[in-house]
Amino acid sequence: MLSIKKIQIYGFGKHENVTLSIHDGVTIFYGMNEAGKTTIQQFIIQMLFGFPTRQQTQQKYEPKTSTKFGGQLTISHPIYGECTIERVRGKAAGDVTVYCEDGTKGHDELLAKLLYGYSRASFEAVFAFSIHELQGIEKMSEEELTHLLLASGTTGVQQLSVIEKKLEKDAGELFKKSGKLPQINQKIEQIKQLEKKIKQEQAAINTFEEKSLKLQQLGQRLDELNGQQEVIQKDWQQLTVLKQAMPLMEKQQTLKYTLKNYAQSHFPAEGIRRYEQLKDRLTHETLQVSKLNEQYQVLQKKLQQTVNEQSIDEMARLLHREASWNQLLAKEQKLGDELFLLEQNIEAQFRLLGIQEKSSQQALLEETVSLQQEEEYQQQLVALIDAEEELKFHLRTLEQTHEELEAIAGQKKQYAQDALTADEEHILAKWPQQQKKLEQLRQMRSQRSKQKQPVLLIFVALVMSLLAAVYGVSQKNIAVLVIGVAMTILLILFLKNVKSAEETPNENNARVLRDLEQQENIVHILLSKKQRLEDQQLLTNERQQEKERKYAKLEHKIQQLEQVIGEAVQLLQRFLQRFKVDGTIAKPLLPELFMRIRSAQELATKKTSTVKLLKEVQTRKKELYEQLQQVLGESYSEQEIFMHLRSTYLAAQQDLQTMSQTKEQLATLLQQVQESQPLITNYEDEIEQLFKVANVQEEVAYYEAFAEFEQHQQLIAELQTVKSQLASLDTLHVSVPISKDQLDVKTKTIEEARGELQQQVDACLEQRASLQMQKEQLLNDEKYGELLQQFEQEKAILQQLIEQWAVQKALATAIHKSLFQLREEKLPHVLAQVIMIFKTLTGGRYEKLSITEEGFFEARAITGLRYHVAELSQATKEQAYIALRMALAQTLATTAPFPFIMDDPFVHFDRNRTNKMVQLMKEVGCNRQILYFTCHEAMLEFWQKEQIVDLEALAKERGVTST
């Protein structure tokens, strides 16, 4: 047989640098979801048959974290010996190299020989299947399920079936008897539509003269309507002018009335500008005089001040010490910042350690922390973490077991609901007595069949008597005639008595017998149901007992682990109390405990030295600050005191130089004040004159008079504008006055008339345009000839499509006959072996799997009842599917000795049939390698440890990273 010895993955999906050794027989690949089971399964198939191309739907499994893609597969071949198949990234399906045991090296051609010419589809059709294929069986119709089982039991059916379906589909796309979408159906419909259009075009050609006459009449009607529109348009224009002029005339009357009420009709020329200029100049001169007076008072005060020369000398001496002062300030700030940061860091360390009391903090700073103590603490911590991780694992397992027990309880409840009713139990209890009666009636029926033989002899004698009577009449033999008539009468009387004696009891017995036989069928069904329920309940009770034992063991283990964890926590708490650490600390922070204590002690030492330096700097700064305050005589901040000292020193020096200049400035200021006084008087007189012209006494009234004067001027301008607009509208010829309401009514009437006329004109124009276009189309239209040409072209295309449809139907019929012949030749050899496998998998419940005359699979139970395969349960359908695969593989043992690759196909099997399947796998594994991929832990109980490959453990050892 051909078997896989070793798997070496360079990079494939989530696996990288993985090597697996595989033994002959059965190998179980176990792992939870996303452990990489399907990845390894696809690796084996793609190493043998190539990576999927872009046109194929299969996943390529290129690694996301590695540039390496591919690997090696070492196989044992019955002809070529041990060979290594290497496939890496390259052309579409990858670059493949085959290394044989004798040193021979080849590529795709040699690999095809190793695989006996099988393609991936042929291989997967027989030797590789998964739960995904089996889950789809439940939704298949009987015809689809039969086709799937045929494909599983015969090689070559799948490919021909695909071709047959494609040809049937293509033929259906060309023609269907009652379809609308196929091409031939559409083409026939198009030809019918073309025939209708040709008839319509012929009818349209005959309407040319009628359209010409109607166009002439529409032209005359349009001339009449245009004349009416011109008259109405003139009336509408006159009304529009009146409507525009009416608001202007109303506004003109209003403006004239308003102008009569205005009294302020005169104002000084440029009065506001002149007033504001005078006011600004007066204000400016007044402010100048005020400032000059203030300066005069300030200068007088300066003359009264004196300067202390001894104080100036002391200020100069202290100014030379400014650099020292700035150094002291900077040093004090730096030391203060350092001290603040140290205190913050120390507090942070104590908060992380959970120590708040000052006494405990001081005791911790004085405690000695050695490396031996830290190592002892780390050992206790690791022991605690290991115990907690083990406790979490057992708790998860306990929860999972509890859920399984609840599911089993639900199943038992369902079984109780499905149990036989009291009426059904009563039927079974009464059946033994009725069965005896049924057997008696059957014996009586057999006896009656034996008693019918003498009656038949009597009938024969009666016929012979009749023949004798006829013979006597024909031969005129009186003796023969008398004997024949006498015998006939005696036999008729005898038969009549026998029939009357047996007729009544026979009818009653037949009716009772039919009732009992119907009841026998019901009893067989009830017994089968009762047996099935008892089997299910027995299996469920065994699973429940097993899970309960497991649950009790887990509870005991959890109690032990909780006790161990409690003791470890107490040891850690006592250890922490030695360092004044109370409460609990998060485990991620426990390894940093000693580092935090050492850090706190170092920060405390640094803080002591920083405090000492800060006190020395503050003492020196205080002495210098007291000297500065004494010289200045006032209190200033430390940052500004030298700035005030410098400004005071400079001011004192300037005072000595400016005392002589101050007297000269006083004389100049007095002269400027005397010169400004006449200007102020002149400005006040001019403002008084403006108020007099405007006939007001104060500034507010002056501005109000100006506003009233501006409004008067604006009304005059508006009145002139209205007069100009009325003159431009030419309303002088309107002699009859008309009100606004009358104007609106008349305008509305004319607009309605205009609208009606315009609708009539538009309708005539639209009708004329349509007729004109139809006339031109009739003159220039070549559509009739084009339609005739298109009609002939469509007929030619229809003929071609019909020929294509005939060819495809002929090919499909030929393939169907080939499929029937293939099934008749190969399937009987497979079914001969399927029967034993199917009977084993179903625990003897079904004794045969065959094909009916209609072409459907049928299973026969041990009770003699026959079931179509679609009537079976999901698990039994899967068992039939697997049995056909196994049987087909046995018939191909010499031509295709490939291993089986199965991905968890037994999840719907109960425990009994799972045991049967495992036994079958072990038997098949003696002659053929089986690779079984599963995520169910229960399957591991059936196999030896060396047969199991744990993918999760492999991931931890190899460092597999998830993609």
PDB file of C-alpha atoms in Angstrom, residues 600-756:
ATOM      1  CA  ALA A 600      12.306  53.667  48.064  1.00  0.00           C
ATOM      2  CA  GLN A 601      15.386  53.352  50.292  1.00  0.00           C
ATOM      3  CA  GLU A 602      17.665  54.947  47.676  1.00  0.00           C
ATOM      4  CA  LEU A 603      15.232  57.849  47.156  1.00  0.00           C
ATOM      5  CA  ALA A 604      15.008  58.453  50.956  1.00  0.00           C
ATOM      6  CA  THR A 605      18.836  58.718  51.240  1.00  0.00           C
ATOM      7  CA  LYS A 606      18.972  61.187  48.364  1.00  0.00           C
ATOM      8  CA  LYS A 607      16.180  63.239  49.933  1.00  0.00           C
ATOM      9  CA  THR A 608      18.161  63.704  53.224  1.00  0.00           C
ATOM     10  CA  SER A 609      21.208  65.160  51.426  1.00  0.00           C
ATOM     11  CA  THR A 610      19.025  67.436  49.282  1.00  0.00           C
ATOM     12  CA  VAL A 611      17.250  68.881  52.372  1.00  0.00           C
ATOM     13  CA  LYS A 612      20.607  69.763  53.995  1.00  0.00           C
ATOM     14  CA  LEU A 613      21.861  71.649  50.896  1.00  0.00           C
ATOM     15  CA  LEU A 614      18.543  73.517  50.579  1.00  0.00           C
ATOM     16  CA  LYS A 615      18.714  74.797  54.168  1.00  0.00           C
ATOM     17  CA  GLU A 616      22.239  76.227  53.612  1.00  0.00           C
ATOM     18  CA  VAL A 617      21.144  78.084  50.454  1.00  0.00           C
ATOM     19  CA  GLN A 618      18.025  79.500  52.152  1.00  0.00           C
ATOM     20  CA  THR A 619      20.121  80.888  55.083  1.00  0.00           C
ATOM     21  CA  ARG A 620      22.494  82.802  52.765  1.00  0.00           C
ATOM     22  CA  LYS A 621      19.601  84.150  50.693  1.00  0.00           C
ATOM     23  CA  LYS A 622      17.754  85.380  53.782  1.00  0.00           C
ATOM     24  CA  GLU A 623      20.756  87.453  54.990  1.00  0.00           C
ATOM     25  CA  LEU A 624      21.121  89.233  51.625  1.00  0.00           C
ATOM     26  CA  TYR A 625      17.350  89.843  51.321  1.00  0.00           C
ATOM     27  CA  GLU A 626      17.241  91.589  54.726  1.00  0.00           C
ATOM     28  CA  GLN A 627      20.026  93.997  53.631  1.00  0.00           C
ATOM     29  CA  LEU A 628      18.117  94.853  50.405  1.00  0.00           C
ATOM     30  CA  GLN A 629      14.866  95.557  52.263  1.00  0.00           C
ATOM     31  CA  GLN A 630      16.697  97.787  54.719  1.00  0.00           C
ATOM     32  CA  VAL A 631      18.159  99.942  51.890  1.00  0.00           C
ATOM     33  CA  LEU A 632      14.889 100.193  49.889  1.00  0.00           C
ATOM     34  CA  GLY A 633      12.726 100.776  52.943  1.00  0.00           C
ATOM     35  CA  GLU A 634       9.845  98.780  51.403  1.00  0.00           C
ATOM     36  CA  SER A 635       8.927  95.104  50.971  1.00  0.00           C
ATOM     37  CA  TYR A 636       9.291  93.564  47.460  1.00  0.00           C
ATOM     38  CA  SER A 637       9.212  90.033  46.064  1.00  0.00           C
ATOM     39  CA  GLU A 638      12.470  88.117  45.723  1.00  0.00           C
ATOM     40  CA  GLN A 639      12.296  88.151  41.914  1.00  0.00           C
ATOM     41  CA  GLU A 640      11.680  91.925  41.609  1.00  0.00           C
ATOM     42  CA  ILE A 641      13.748  93.359  44.488  1.00  0.00           C
ATOM     43  CA  PHE A 642      16.944  93.958  42.442  1.00  0.00           C
ATOM     44  CA  MET A 643      14.923  95.488  39.604  1.00  0.00           C
ATOM     45  CA  HIS A 644      13.463  98.026  42.099  1.00  0.00           C
ATOM     46  CA  LEU A 645      16.925  98.608  43.588  1.00  0.00           C
ATOM     47  CA  ARG A 646      18.372  99.393  40.162  1.00  0.00           C
ATOM     48  CA  SER A 647      15.501 101.698  39.193  1.00  0.00           C
ATOM     49  CA  THR A 648      15.705 103.518  42.560  1.00  0.00           C
ATOM     50  CA  TYR A 649      19.468 103.962  42.154  1.00  0.00           C
ATOM     51  CA  LEU A 650      19.142 105.369  38.630  1.00  0.00           C
ATOM     52  CA  ALA A 651      16.269 107.664  39.696  1.00  0.00           C
ATOM     53  CA  ALA A 652      18.303 109.108  42.519  1.00  0.00           C
ATOM     54  CA  GLN A 653      21.188 109.936  40.161  1.00  0.00           C
ATOM     55  CA  GLN A 654      18.866 111.511  37.608  1.00  0.00           C
ATOM     56  CA  ASP A 655      17.218 113.629  40.295  1.00  0.00           C
ATOM     57  CA  LEU A 656      20.541 115.368  40.935  1.00  0.00           C
ATOM     58  CA  GLN A 657      20.948 116.166  37.228  1.00  0.00           C
ATOM     59  CA  THR A 658      17.388 117.310  36.516  1.00  0.00           C
ATOM     60  CA  MET A 659      16.798 119.714  39.440  1.00  0.00           C
ATOM     61  CA  SER A 660      18.288 122.624  37.483  1.00  0.00           C
ATOM     62  CA  GLN A 661      16.316 121.775  34.335  1.00  0.00           C
ATOM     63  CA  THR A 662      13.019 121.690  36.233  1.00  0.00           C
ATOM     64  CA  LYS A 663      12.992 125.472  36.908  1.00  0.00           C
ATOM     65  CA  GLU A 664      13.451 126.269  33.203  1.00  0.00           C
ATOM     66  CA  GLN A 665      10.607 123.921  32.281  1.00  0.00           C
ATOM     67  CA  LEU A 666       8.259 125.674  34.748  1.00  0.00           C
ATOM     68  CA  ALA A 667       8.749 129.003  32.982  1.00  0.00           C
ATOM     69  CA  THR A 668       8.135 127.457  29.533  1.00  0.00           C
ATOM     70  CA  LEU A 669       4.926 125.761  30.666  1.00  0.00           C
ATOM     71  CA  LEU A 670       3.480 128.988  32.094  1.00  0.00           C
ATOM     72  CA  GLN A 671       4.083 130.802  28.771  1.00  0.00           C
ATOM     73  CA  GLN A 672       2.313 127.983  26.746  1.00  0.00           C
ATOM     74  CA  VAL A 673      -0.778 128.170  29.003  1.00  0.00           C
ATOM     75  CA  GLN A 674      -1.108 131.910  28.419  1.00  0.00           C
ATOM     76  CA  GLU A 675      -0.880 131.454  24.601  1.00  0.00           C
ATOM     77  CA  SER A 676      -3.639 128.758  24.428  1.00  0.00           C
ATOM     78  CA  GLN A 677      -6.340 130.725  26.266  1.00  0.00           C
ATOM     79  CA  PRO A 678      -7.284 133.155  23.339  1.00  0.00           C
ATOM     80  CA  LEU A 679      -7.740 130.160  20.927  1.00  0.00           C
ATOM     81  CA  ILE A 680     -10.241 128.492  23.263  1.00  0.00           C
ATOM     82  CA  THR A 681     -12.320 131.690  23.459  1.00  0.00           C
ATOM     83  CA  ASN A 682     -12.406 132.028  19.635  1.00  0.00           C
ATOM     84  CA  TYR A 683     -13.621 128.409  19.120  1.00  0.00           C
ATOM     85  CA  GLU A 684     -16.435 128.857  21.612  1.00  0.00           C
ATOM     86  CA  ASP A 685     -17.688 131.967  19.775  1.00  0.00           C
ATOM     87  CA  GLU A 686     -17.810 130.201  16.377  1.00  0.00           C
ATOM     88  CA  ILE A 687     -19.816 127.281  17.847  1.00  0.00           C
ATOM     89  CA  GLU A 688     -22.290 129.760  19.341  1.00  0.00           C
ATOM     90  CA  GLN A 689     -22.762 131.323  15.883  1.00  0.00           C
ATOM     91  CA  LEU A 690     -23.629 127.900  14.308  1.00  0.00           C
ATOM     92  CA  PHE A 691     -26.251 127.220  16.994  1.00  0.00           C
ATOM     93  CA  LYS A 692     -27.804 130.624  16.293  1.00  0.00           C
ATOM     94  CA  VAL A 693     -28.148 129.934  12.524  1.00  0.00           C
ATOM     95  CA  ALA A 694     -29.803 126.538  13.232  1.00  0.00           C
ATOM     96  CA  ASN A 695     -32.073 128.214  15.795  1.00  0.00           C
ATOM     97  CA  VAL A 696     -31.010 125.855  18.665  1.00  0.00           C
ATOM     98  CA  GLN A 697     -29.396 126.281  22.075  1.00  0.00           C
ATOM     99  CA  GLU A 698     -27.482 123.023  22.652  1.00  0.00           C
ATOM    100  CA  GLU A 699     -25.629 120.215  20.843  1.00  0.00           C
ATOM    101  CA  VAL A 700     -28.458 117.564  20.957  1.00  0.00           C
ATOM    102  CA  ALA A 701     -30.971 119.939  19.412  1.00  0.00           C
ATOM    103  CA  TYR A 702     -28.405 120.895  16.779  1.00  0.00           C
ATOM    104  CA  TYR A 703     -28.075 117.236  15.651  1.00  0.00           C
ATOM    105  CA  GLU A 704     -31.893 116.754  15.704  1.00  0.00           C
ATOM    106  CA  ALA A 705     -32.326 119.796  13.488  1.00  0.00           C
ATOM    107  CA  PHE A 706     -29.782 118.377  11.054  1.00  0.00           C
ATOM    108  CA  ALA A 707     -31.610 114.988  10.925  1.00  0.00           C
ATOM    109  CA  GLU A 708     -34.964 116.718  10.212  1.00  0.00           C
ATOM    110  CA  PHE A 709     -33.342 118.833   7.492  1.00  0.00           C
ATOM    111  CA  GLU A 710     -31.892 115.696   5.818  1.00  0.00           C
ATOM    112  CA  GLN A 711     -35.294 113.936   5.839  1.00  0.00           C
ATOM    113  CA  HIS A 712     -36.884 117.008   4.183  1.00  0.00           C
ATOM    114  CA  GLN A 713     -34.244 116.934   1.432  1.00  0.00           C
ATOM    115  CA  GLN A 714     -34.694 113.151   0.957  1.00  0.00           C
ATOM    116  CA  LEU A 715     -38.490 113.488   0.517  1.00  0.00           C
ATOM    117  CA  ILE A 716     -37.957 116.145  -2.157  1.00  0.00           C
ATOM    118  CA  ALA A 717     -35.574 113.802  -4.040  1.00  0.00           C
ATOM    119  CA  GLU A 718     -38.019 110.870  -3.800  1.00  0.00           C
ATOM    120  CA  LEU A 719     -40.834 113.040  -5.145  1.00  0.00           C
ATOM    121  CA  GLN A 720     -38.725 113.974  -8.180  1.00  0.00           C
ATOM    122  CA  THR A 721     -37.920 110.293  -8.789  1.00  0.00           C
ATOM    123  CA  VAL A 722     -41.608 109.293  -8.726  1.00  0.00           C
ATOM    124  CA  LYS A 723     -42.474 112.050 -11.218  1.00  0.00           C
ATOM    125  CA  SER A 724     -39.731 110.823 -13.557  1.00  0.00           C
ATOM    126  CA  GLN A 725     -40.994 107.204 -13.360  1.00  0.00           C
ATOM    127  CA  LEU A 726     -44.574 108.225 -14.088  1.00  0.00           C
ATOM    128  CA  ALA A 727     -43.383 110.227 -17.096  1.00  0.00           C
ATOM    129  CA  SER A 728     -41.461 107.182 -18.428  1.00  0.00           C
ATOM    130  CA  LEU A 729     -44.589 104.938 -18.132  1.00  0.00           C
ATOM    131  CA  ASP A 730     -46.561 107.257 -20.431  1.00  0.00           C
ATOM    132  CA  THR A 731     -49.764 107.278 -18.341  1.00  0.00           C
ATOM    133  CA  LEU A 732     -50.969 110.687 -19.542  1.00  0.00           C
ATOM    134  CA  HIS A 733     -53.331 109.138 -22.119  1.00  0.00           C
ATOM    135  CA  VAL A 734     -55.295 107.322 -19.364  1.00  0.00           C
ATOM    136  CA  SER A 735     -58.351 109.522 -18.997  1.00  0.00           C
ATOM    137  CA  VAL A 736     -60.790 107.223 -17.171  1.00  0.00           C
ATOM    138  CA  PRO A 737     -59.754 106.545 -13.536  1.00  0.00           C
ATOM    139  CA  ILE A 738     -59.932 102.915 -12.420  1.00  0.00           C
ATOM    140  CA  SER A 739     -59.651 101.323  -8.975  1.00  0.00           C
ATOM    141  CA  LYS A 740     -57.094  98.682  -7.984  1.00  0.00           C
ATOM    142  CA  ASP A 741     -59.747  95.955  -7.534  1.00  0.00           C
ATOM    143  CA  GLN A 742     -61.245  96.643 -10.950  1.00  0.00           C
ATOM    144  CA  LEU A 743     -57.762  96.554 -12.462  1.00  0.00           C
ATOM    145  CA  ASP A 744     -57.028  93.148 -10.821  1.00  0.00           C
ATOM    146  CA  VAL A 745     -60.320  91.624 -12.040  1.00  0.00           C
ATOM    147  CA  LYS A 746     -59.790  92.831 -15.596  1.00  0.00           C
ATOM    148  CA  THR A 747     -56.163  91.626 -15.605  1.00  0.00           C
ATOM    149  CA  LYS A 748     -57.190  88.180 -14.323  1.00  0.00           C
ATOM    150  CA  THR A 749     -59.860  87.880 -17.056  1.00  0.00           C
ATOM    151  CA  ILE A 750     -57.388  88.738 -19.819  1.00  0.00           C
ATOM    152  CA  GLU A 751     -54.736  86.351 -18.411  1.00  0.00           C
ATOM    153  CA  GLU A 752     -57.272  83.499 -18.355  1.00  0.00           C
ATOM    154  CA  ALA A 753     -58.198  84.222 -21.971  1.00  0.00           C
ATOM    155  CA  ARG A 754     -54.485  84.340 -22.909  1.00  0.00           C
ATOM    156  CA  GLY A 755     -53.939  80.968 -21.195  1.00  0.00           C
ATOM    157  CA  GLU A 756     -56.823  79.296 -22.996  1.00  0.00           C
TER     158      GLU A 756
END
